[in-house]
Coordinates of C-alpha atoms in Angstrom, one line a residue:
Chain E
X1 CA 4.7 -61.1 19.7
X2 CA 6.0 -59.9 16.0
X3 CA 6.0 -62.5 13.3
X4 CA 9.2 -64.6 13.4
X5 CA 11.4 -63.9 10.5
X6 CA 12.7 -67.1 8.1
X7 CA 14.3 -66.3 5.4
X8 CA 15.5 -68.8 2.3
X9 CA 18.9 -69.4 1.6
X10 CA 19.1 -69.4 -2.3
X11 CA 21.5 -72.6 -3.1
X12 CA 20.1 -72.1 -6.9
X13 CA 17.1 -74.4 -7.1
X14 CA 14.4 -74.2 -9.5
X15 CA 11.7 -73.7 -6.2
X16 CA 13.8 -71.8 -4.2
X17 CA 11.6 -68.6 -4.7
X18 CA 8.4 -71.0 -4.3
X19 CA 10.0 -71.5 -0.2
X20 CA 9.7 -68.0 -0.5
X21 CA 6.2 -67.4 -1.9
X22 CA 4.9 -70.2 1.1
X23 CA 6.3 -68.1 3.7
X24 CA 5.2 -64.9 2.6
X25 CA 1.8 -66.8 2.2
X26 CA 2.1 -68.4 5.8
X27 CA 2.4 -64.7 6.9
X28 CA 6.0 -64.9 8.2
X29 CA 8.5 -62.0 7.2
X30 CA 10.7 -63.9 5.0
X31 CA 13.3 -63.1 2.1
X32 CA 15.7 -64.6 -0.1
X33 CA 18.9 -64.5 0.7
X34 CA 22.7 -65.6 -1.6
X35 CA 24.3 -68.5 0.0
X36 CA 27.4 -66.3 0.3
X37 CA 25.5 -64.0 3.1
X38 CA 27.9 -63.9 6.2
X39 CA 25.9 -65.5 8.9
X40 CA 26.1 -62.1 11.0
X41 CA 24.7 -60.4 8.5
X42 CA 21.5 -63.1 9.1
X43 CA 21.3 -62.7 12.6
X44 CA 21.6 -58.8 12.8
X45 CA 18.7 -58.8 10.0
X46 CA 16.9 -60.8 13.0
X47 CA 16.6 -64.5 11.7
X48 CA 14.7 -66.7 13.6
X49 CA 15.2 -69.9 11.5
X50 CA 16.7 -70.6 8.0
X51 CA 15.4 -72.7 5.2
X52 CA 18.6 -73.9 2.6
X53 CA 17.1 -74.1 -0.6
X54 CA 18.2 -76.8 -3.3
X55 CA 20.1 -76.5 -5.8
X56 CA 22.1 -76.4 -9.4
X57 CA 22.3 -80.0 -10.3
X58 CA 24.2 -82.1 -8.3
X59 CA 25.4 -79.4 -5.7
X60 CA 24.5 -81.3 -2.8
X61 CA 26.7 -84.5 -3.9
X62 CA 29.7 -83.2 -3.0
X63 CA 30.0 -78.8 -3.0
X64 CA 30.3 -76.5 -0.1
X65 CA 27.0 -74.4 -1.1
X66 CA 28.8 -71.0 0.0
X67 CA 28.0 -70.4 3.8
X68 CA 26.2 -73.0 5.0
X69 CA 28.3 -75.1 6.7
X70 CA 28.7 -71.9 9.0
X71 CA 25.0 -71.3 9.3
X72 CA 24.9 -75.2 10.4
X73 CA 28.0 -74.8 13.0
X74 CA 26.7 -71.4 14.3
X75 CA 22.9 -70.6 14.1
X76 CA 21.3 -71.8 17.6
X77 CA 17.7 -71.4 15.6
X78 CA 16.2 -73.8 13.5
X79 CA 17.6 -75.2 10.3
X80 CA 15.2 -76.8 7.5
X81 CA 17.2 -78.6 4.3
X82 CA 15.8 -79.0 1.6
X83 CA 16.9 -81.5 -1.4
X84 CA 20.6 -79.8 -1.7
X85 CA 20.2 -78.4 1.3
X86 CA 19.3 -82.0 2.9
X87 CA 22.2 -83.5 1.3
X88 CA 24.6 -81.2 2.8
X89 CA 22.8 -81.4 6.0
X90 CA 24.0 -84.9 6.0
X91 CA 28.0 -84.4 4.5
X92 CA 28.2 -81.8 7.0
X93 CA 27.6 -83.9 10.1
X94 CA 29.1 -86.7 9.1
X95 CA 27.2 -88.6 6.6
X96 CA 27.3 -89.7 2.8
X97 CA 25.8 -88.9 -0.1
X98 CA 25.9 -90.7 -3.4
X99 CA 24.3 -90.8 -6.4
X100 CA 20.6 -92.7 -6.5
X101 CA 20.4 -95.9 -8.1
X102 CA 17.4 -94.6 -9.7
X103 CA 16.7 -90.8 -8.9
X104 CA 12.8 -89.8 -8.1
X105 CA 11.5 -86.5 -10.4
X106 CA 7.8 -85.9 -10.0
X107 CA 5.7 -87.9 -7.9
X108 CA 6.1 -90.1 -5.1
X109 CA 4.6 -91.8 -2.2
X110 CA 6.0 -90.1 0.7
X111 CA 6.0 -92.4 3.8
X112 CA 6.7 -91.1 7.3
X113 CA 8.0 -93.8 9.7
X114 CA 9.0 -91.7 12.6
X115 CA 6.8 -88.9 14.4
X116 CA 8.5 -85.3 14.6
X117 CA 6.9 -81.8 14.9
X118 CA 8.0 -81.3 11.2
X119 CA 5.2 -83.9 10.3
X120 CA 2.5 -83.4 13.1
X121 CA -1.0 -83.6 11.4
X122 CA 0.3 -85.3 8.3
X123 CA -0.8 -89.1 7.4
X124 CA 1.4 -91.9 7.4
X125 CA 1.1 -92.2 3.4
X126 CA 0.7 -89.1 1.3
X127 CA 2.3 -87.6 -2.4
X128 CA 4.9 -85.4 -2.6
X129 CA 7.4 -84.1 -5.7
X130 CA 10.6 -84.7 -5.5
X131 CA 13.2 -83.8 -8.5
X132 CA 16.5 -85.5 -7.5
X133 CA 19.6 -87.7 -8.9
X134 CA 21.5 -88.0 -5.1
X135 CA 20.6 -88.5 -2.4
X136 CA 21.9 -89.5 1.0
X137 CA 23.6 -92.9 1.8
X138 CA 24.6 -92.6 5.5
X139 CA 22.7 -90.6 7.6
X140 CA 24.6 -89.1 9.9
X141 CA 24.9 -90.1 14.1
X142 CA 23.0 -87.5 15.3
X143 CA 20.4 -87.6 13.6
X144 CA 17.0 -90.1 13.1
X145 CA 15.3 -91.2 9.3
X146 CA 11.8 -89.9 9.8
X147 CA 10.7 -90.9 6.6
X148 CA 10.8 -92.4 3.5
X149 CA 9.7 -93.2 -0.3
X150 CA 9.8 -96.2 -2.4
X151 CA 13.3 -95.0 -3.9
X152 CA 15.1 -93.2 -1.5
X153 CA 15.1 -94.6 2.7
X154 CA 16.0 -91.0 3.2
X155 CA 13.1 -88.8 2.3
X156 CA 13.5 -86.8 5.8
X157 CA 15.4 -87.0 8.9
X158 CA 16.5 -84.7 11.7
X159 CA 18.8 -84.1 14.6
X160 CA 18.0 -85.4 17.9
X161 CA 19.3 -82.6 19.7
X162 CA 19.0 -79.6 17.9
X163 CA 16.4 -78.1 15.9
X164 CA 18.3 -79.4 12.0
X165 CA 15.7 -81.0 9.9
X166 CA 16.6 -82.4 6.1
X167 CA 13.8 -83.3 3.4
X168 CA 14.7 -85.0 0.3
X169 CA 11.1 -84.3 -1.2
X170 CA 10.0 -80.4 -2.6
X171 CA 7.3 -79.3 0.4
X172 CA 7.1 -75.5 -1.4
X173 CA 5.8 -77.1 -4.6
X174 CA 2.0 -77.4 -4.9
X175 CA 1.9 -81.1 -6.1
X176 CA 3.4 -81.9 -2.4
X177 CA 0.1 -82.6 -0.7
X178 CA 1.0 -81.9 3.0
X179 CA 3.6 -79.0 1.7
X180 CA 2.1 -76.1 3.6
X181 CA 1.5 -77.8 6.3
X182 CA 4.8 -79.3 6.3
X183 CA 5.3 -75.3 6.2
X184 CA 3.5 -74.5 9.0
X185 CA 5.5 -76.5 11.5
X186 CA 8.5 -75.9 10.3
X187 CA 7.2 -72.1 11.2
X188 CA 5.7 -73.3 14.7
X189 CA 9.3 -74.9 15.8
X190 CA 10.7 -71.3 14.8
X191 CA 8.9 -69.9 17.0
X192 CA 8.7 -72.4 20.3
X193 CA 12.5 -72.2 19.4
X194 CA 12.7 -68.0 20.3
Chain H
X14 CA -2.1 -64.3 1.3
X15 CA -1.8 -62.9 -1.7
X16 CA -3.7 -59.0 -1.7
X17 CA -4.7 -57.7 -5.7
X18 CA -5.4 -54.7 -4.6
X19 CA -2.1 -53.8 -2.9
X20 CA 0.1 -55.2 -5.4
X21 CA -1.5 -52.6 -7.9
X22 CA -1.3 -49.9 -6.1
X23 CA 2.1 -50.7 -5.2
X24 CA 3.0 -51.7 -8.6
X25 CA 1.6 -48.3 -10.1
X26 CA 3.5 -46.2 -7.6
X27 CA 6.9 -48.0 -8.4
X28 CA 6.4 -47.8 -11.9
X29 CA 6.0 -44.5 -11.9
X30 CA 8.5 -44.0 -10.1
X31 CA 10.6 -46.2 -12.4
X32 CA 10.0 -44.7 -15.7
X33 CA 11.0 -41.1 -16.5
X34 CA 9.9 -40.8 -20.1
X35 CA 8.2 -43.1 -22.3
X36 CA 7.4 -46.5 -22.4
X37 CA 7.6 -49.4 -24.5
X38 CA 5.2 -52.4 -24.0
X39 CA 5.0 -55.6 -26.5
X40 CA 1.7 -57.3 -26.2
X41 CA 1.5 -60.7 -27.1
X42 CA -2.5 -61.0 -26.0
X43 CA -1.4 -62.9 -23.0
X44 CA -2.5 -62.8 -19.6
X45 CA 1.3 -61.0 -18.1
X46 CA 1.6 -58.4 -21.1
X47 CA -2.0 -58.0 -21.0
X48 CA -2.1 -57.0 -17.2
X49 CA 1.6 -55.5 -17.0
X50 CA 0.1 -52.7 -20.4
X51 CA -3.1 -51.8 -17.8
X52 CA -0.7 -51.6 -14.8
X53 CA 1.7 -48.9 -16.8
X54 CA -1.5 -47.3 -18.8
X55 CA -2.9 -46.4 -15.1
X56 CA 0.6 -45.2 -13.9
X57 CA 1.8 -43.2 -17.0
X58 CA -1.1 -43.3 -18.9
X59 CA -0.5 -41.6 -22.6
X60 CA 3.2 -42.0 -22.1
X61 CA 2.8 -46.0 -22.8
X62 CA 3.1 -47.3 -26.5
X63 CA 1.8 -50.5 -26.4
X64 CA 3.1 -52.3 -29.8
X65 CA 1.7 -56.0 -31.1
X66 CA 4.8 -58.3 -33.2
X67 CA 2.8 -60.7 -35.6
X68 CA 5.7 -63.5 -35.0
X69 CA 3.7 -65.5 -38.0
X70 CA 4.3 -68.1 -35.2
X71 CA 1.0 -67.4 -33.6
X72 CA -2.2 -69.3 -32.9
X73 CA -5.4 -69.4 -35.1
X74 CA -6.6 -65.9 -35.1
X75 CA -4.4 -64.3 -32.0
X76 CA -3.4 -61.1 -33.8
X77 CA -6.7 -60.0 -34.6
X78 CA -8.0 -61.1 -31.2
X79 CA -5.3 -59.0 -29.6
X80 CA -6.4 -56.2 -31.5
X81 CA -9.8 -56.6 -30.2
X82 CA -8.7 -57.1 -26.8
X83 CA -6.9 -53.6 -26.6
X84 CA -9.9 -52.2 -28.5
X85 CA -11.6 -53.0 -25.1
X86 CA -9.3 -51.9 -23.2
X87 CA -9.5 -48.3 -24.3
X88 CA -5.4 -48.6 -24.4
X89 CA -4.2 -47.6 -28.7
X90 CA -2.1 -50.7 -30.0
X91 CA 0.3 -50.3 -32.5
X92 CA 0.9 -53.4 -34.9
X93 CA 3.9 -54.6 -37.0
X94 CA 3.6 -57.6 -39.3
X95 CA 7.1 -59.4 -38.7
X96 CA 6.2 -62.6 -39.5
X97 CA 8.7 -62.8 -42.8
X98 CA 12.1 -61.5 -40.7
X99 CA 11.6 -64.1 -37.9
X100 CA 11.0 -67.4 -40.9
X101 CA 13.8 -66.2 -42.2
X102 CA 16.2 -65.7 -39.4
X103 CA 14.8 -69.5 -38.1
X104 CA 15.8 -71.0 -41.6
X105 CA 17.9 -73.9 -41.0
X106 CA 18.0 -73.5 -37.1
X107 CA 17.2 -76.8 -35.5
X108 CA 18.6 -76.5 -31.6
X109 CA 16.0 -75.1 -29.1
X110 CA 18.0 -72.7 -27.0
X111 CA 19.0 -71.4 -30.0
X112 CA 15.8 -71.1 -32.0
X113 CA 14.7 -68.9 -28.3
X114 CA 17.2 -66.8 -28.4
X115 CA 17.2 -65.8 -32.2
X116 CA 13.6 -65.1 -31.7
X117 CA 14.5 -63.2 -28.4
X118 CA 16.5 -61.3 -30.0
X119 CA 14.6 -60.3 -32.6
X120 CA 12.0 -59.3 -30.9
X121 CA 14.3 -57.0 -29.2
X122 CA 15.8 -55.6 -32.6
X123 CA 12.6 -54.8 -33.7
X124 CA 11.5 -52.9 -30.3
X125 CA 14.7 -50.8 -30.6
X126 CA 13.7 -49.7 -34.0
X127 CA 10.3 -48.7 -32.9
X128 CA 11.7 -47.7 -29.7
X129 CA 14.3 -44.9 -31.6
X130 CA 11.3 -43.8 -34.3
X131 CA 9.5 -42.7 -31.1
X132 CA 12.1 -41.9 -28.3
X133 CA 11.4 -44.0 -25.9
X134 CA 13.6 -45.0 -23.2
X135 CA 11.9 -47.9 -20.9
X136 CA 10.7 -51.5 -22.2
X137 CA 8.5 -53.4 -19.9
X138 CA 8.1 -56.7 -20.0
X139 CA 5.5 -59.4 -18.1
X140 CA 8.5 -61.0 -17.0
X141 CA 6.5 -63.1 -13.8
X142 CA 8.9 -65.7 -11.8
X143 CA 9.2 -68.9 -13.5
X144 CA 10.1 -66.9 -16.5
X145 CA 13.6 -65.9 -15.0
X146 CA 14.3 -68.9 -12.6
X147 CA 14.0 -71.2 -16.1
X148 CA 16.2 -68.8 -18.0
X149 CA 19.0 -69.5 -15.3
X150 CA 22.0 -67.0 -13.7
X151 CA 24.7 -67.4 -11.6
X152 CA 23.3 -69.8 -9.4
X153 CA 21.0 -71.7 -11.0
X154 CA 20.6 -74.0 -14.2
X155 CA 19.5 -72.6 -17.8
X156 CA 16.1 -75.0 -18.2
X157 CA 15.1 -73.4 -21.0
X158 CA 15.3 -70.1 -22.3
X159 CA 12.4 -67.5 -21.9
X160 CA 12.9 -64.9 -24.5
X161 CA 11.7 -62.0 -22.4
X162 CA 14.9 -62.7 -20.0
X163 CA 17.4 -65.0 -21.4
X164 CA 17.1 -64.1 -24.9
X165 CA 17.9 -60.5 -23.8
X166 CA 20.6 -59.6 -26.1
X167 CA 23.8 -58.0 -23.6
X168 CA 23.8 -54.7 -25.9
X169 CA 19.8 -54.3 -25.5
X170 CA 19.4 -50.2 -25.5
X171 CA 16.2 -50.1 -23.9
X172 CA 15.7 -49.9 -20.1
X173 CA 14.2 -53.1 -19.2
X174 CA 11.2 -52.6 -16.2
X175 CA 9.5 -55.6 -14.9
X176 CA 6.7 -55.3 -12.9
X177 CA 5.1 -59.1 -12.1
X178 CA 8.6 -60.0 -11.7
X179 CA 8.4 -61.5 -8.5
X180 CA 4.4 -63.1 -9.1
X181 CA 2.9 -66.8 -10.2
X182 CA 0.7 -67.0 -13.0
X183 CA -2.1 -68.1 -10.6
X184 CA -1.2 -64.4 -8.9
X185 CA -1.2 -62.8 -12.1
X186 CA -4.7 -63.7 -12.9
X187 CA -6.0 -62.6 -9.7
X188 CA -4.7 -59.0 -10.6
X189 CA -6.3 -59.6 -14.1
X190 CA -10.0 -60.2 -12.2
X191 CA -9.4 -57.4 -10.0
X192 CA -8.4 -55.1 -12.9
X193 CA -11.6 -56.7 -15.0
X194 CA -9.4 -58.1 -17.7
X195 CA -11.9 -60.1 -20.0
X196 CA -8.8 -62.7 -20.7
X197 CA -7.4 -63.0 -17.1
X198 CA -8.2 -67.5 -17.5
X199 CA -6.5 -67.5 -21.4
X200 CA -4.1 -70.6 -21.6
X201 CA -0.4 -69.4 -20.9
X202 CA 1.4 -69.5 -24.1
X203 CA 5.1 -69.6 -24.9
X204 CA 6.9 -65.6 -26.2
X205 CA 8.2 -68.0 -28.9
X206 CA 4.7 -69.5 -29.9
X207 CA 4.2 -72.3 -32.2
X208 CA 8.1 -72.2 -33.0
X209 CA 8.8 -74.2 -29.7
X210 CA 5.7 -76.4 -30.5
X211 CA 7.7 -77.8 -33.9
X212 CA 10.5 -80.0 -33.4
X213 CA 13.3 -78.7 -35.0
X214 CA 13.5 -76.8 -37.5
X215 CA 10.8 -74.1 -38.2
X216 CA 9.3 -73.8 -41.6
X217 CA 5.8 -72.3 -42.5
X218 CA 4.3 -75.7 -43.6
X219 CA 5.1 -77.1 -40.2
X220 CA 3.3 -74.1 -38.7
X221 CA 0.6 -74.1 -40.4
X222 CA -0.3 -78.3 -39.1
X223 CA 0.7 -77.3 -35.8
X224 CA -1.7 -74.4 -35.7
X225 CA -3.9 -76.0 -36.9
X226 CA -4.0 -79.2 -34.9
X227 CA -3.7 -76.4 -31.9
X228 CA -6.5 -74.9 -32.7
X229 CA -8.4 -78.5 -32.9
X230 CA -6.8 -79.8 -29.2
X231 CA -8.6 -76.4 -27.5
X232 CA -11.5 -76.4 -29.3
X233 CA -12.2 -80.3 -28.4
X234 CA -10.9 -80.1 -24.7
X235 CA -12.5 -76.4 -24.1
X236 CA -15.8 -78.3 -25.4
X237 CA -15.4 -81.9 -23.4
X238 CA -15.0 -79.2 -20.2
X239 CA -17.8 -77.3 -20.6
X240 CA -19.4 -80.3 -21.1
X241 CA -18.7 -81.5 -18.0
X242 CA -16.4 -84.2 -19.0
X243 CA -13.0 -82.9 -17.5
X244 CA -11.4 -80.3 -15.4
X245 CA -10.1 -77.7 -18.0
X246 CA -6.4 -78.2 -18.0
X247 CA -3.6 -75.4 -17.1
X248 CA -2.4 -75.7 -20.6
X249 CA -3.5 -77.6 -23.4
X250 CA -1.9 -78.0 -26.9
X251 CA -0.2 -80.2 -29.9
X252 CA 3.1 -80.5 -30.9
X253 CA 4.4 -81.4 -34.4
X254 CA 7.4 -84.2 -34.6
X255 CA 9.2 -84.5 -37.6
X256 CA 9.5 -88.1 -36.8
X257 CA 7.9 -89.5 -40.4
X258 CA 5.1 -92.7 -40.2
X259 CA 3.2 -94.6 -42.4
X260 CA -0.7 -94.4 -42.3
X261 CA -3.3 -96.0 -44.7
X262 CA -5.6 -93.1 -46.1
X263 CA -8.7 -94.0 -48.0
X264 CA -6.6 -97.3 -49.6
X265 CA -3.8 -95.5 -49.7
X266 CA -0.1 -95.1 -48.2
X267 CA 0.0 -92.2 -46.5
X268 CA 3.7 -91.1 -45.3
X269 CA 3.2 -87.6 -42.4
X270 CA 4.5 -86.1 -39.1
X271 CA 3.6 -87.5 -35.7
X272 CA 1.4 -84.9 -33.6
X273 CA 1.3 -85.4 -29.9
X274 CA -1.1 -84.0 -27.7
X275 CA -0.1 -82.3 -24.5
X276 CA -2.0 -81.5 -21.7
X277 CA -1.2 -80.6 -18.2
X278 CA -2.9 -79.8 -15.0
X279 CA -0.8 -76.9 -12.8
X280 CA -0.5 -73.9 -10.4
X281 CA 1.9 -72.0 -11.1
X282 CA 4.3 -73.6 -14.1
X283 CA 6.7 -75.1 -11.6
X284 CA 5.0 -78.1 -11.3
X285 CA 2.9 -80.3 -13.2
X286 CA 0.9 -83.7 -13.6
X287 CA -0.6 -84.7 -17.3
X288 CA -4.4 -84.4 -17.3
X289 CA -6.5 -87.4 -17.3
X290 CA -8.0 -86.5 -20.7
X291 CA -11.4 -89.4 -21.2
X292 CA -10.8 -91.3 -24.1
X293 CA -13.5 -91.0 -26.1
X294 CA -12.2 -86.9 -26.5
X295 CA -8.4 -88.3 -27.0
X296 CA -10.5 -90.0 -30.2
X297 CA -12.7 -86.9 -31.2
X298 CA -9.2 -84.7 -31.3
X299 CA -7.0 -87.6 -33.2
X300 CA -9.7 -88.1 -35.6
X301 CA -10.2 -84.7 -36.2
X302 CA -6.3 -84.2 -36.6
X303 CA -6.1 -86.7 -39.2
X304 CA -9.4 -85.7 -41.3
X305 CA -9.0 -82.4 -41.2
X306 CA -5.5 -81.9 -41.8
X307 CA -4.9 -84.9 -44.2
X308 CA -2.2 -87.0 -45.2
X309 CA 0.8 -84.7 -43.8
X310 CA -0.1 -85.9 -40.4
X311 CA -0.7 -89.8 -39.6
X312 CA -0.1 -90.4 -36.3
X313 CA -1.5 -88.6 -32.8
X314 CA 0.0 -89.9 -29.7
X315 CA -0.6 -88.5 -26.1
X316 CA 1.8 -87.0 -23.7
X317 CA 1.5 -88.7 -20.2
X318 CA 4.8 -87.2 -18.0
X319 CA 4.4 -84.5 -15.6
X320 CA 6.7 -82.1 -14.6
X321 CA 9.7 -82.8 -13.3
X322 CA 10.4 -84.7 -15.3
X323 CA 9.3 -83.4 -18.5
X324 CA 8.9 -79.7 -18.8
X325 CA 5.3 -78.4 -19.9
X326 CA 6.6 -77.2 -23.4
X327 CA 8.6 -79.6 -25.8
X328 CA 11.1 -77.0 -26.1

């Protein structure tokens, strides 16, 4: 079977090129694409999943981030939000964001309280970097809080029913402990998912 | 993963490709200009004018050492002294996006005027990723300036090429290893050197303490790892603020600038945590900071945020 093909949705983050490098380290064709990049365009180039990058500061509060709302209505392959891409995640089906009471940049203790293929092989406690002054409120109906840190009670959720995942913490960064890893089931759902 | 040997021979093949004519490339000494001048010198060989800028904003010895360095190298360096044009065009200039770009800018200006004395067409820089996701675009937020991309003046003449463009410093250095380059693990160090490293505004007593007191944090942290003591840090280095206290020097008042002492563990730039630097050498390099450079500095503190939230640089 070829590789399976993810490729980063550029919503201006500072790490959105560092989704990129992990990829391209975790052997799957990937590339970065502008958030304005019709979604047929993404599914002729053969997309089997999409990560949505953060973004320029505070983006995810309340902006459309170009396409993605159609990528999230549309694509029938995986979805992983990150930061930005979390938060709008959550607006788009329903949800809230606001801004943090305190916001998280740099470390934290990221602590899973649900099990989900997105964290399989990664201990209940661990560190992760987060850089963020929102984050989300509501969560919406569809979808379960798989984790959490000290600051935020959303540091991850996901959709029951389809394959939509949102993390509030930076996995691509290499201060994230379980990043890769984080990574490579993201990369694994991709592929049970073709 | 990530494969040295094809990214050179890919990187040779596009640049010559690229460049059709001859080349411009501004060695700072670093570990991206350093292995972007061997990249082009294997691709268009003789064609390459590699030129060092004394900024006058440099560490403790750097010109010469670049000198040497390109002397090994077997590629011929050309060197200008600048160090007067960029004092004077930082007179006065306090803001650090604007001290970057004047210093971008002139680095540019003085390329062009070497550039047109030669006739040469292409300018390639060691541009590597965080340089140009920092400097911001379209899409993304201006963190700080990098003076090799967003203090790129819009009616630049030269043809900018940009080989490592798309690489980590961490990448960067393993082409360096692969391509024997005696300084692929040198310390990255900012295009605007010791400028950025004094808060506010620039003037050449200011560089000279932070130079100095540079010189001291390497030469105590470089020893206290060799010793065994620590990890040697990604980056390591003081910073002069002209925040003014009082110290008591041999019985008497002492009035001087504030160094801190920065030092951070990384990868690749993006992120960062402060290095857990023993104690006992957080002494050795404030004493020594105090003694040696005397009553214009009384005060050493440490630097203990990571990055986010703090940036690696000051400025």
């Amino acid at each position: 079977m070829s590789k399976v093909k993810i490729f980063v949705i550029d919503n201006g983050g500072q790490w959105t090129h560092r989704e990129w490098r992990v990829l391209k380290y975790l052997g799957v064709q990937t590339h970065i694409f502008p958030n304005t990049t019709p979604f047929e365009e993404l599914v002729e180039k053969g997309a089997d999943g999409l990560v949505l990058s953060g973004g320029a500061p505070r983006i995810g509060l309340s902006e459309q981030l170009g396409r993605c709302g159609e990528y999230l209505e549309k694509a029938d392959f995986p979805i992983l939000g990150i930061c930005a891409g979390h938060q709008f995640i959550a607006r788009f089906f329903g949800g809230k964001v606001e801004p943090a009471v305190v916001p998280e940049f740099g470390r934290i203790e990221l602590i899973i309280d649900k099990e989900h293929e997105i964290f399989e092989g990664i201990p209940k406690r661990s560190t992760a970097w987060a850089s963020h002054n929102d984050e989300v409120t509501i969560v919406p109906k569809d979808f379960d809080v798989l984790a959490h840190s000290e600051g935020c009670e959303v540091e991850a959720m996901a959709h029951r029913n389809k394959p939509i995942i949102g993390l509030q913490f930076h996995p691509e960064v290499e201060h994230t402990e379980f990043g890769t890893e984080i990574f490579k089931n993201f990369i694994k759902i991709c592929e049970e998912n073709r | 993963m990530f494969d040295p040997k094809e990214f050179v021979d890919d990187a040779i093949k596009k640049l010559r490709e690229e460049i059709k004519g001859k080349a411009l490339i501004a060695c700072s000494g670093g570990v991206d200009s350093t292995v972007a001048a061997v990249l082009a010198y294997k691709a268009i060989g003789e064609k390459l004018y590699a030129l060092h800028v004394n900024t006058g904003l440099l560490r403790k010895n750097e010109s010469e050492q670049v000198r040497n360095l390109f002397q090994r190298l077997g590629i011929h360096l050309d060197y200008i002294d600048a160090s007067e044009r960029f004092f004077e065009k930082l007179k006065g200039i306090k803001d650090p996006e604007e001290k970057r770009k004047i210093i971008g800018e002139l680095f540019i200006r003085i390329f062009e005027e070497f550039a047109e004395e030669k006739d040469i067409e292409y300018l390639i820089q060691g541009t590597i990723a965080p340089d140009w996701i920092e400097s911001g675009d379209q899409l993304r937020d201006t963190i700080k300036t990098h003076h090799n991309v967003g203090g790129l003046p819009k009616d630049i003449k030269l043809k900018v090429v940009e080989p490592l463009r798309d690489l980590y410093k961490d990448e960067v250095r393993k082409v360096a290893r692969f391509l024997d380059i005696p300084i692929s693990e040198k310390q990255p160090f900012p295009g605007p050197g010791l400028a950025v490293r004094v808060i506010g505004e620039v003037t050449k007593e200011k560089i000279e303490i932070v130079r100095e007191a540079c010189a001291i944090v390497e030469e105590e942290i470089e020893k206290a790892s060799k010793d065994g003591k620590m990890p040697l840090p990604w980056q390591y280095f003081a910073v002069l603020l002209p925040v003014r206290t009082v110290g008591v020097h041999g019985d008497k008042r002492a009035y001087g600038y504030t160094i801190a002492v920065r030092a951070i563990d990384s990868v690749d730039a993006m992120t960062g945590s402060f290095s857990r630097i023993p104690h006992d050498v957080l002494d050795k390099i404030a004493t020594r900071i105090s003694n040696e450079i005397g009553d214009k500095v009384t005060r050493v503190v440490y630097d203990i945020t990571n990055k986010p939230p703090a940036t690696i640089e000051w400025e």
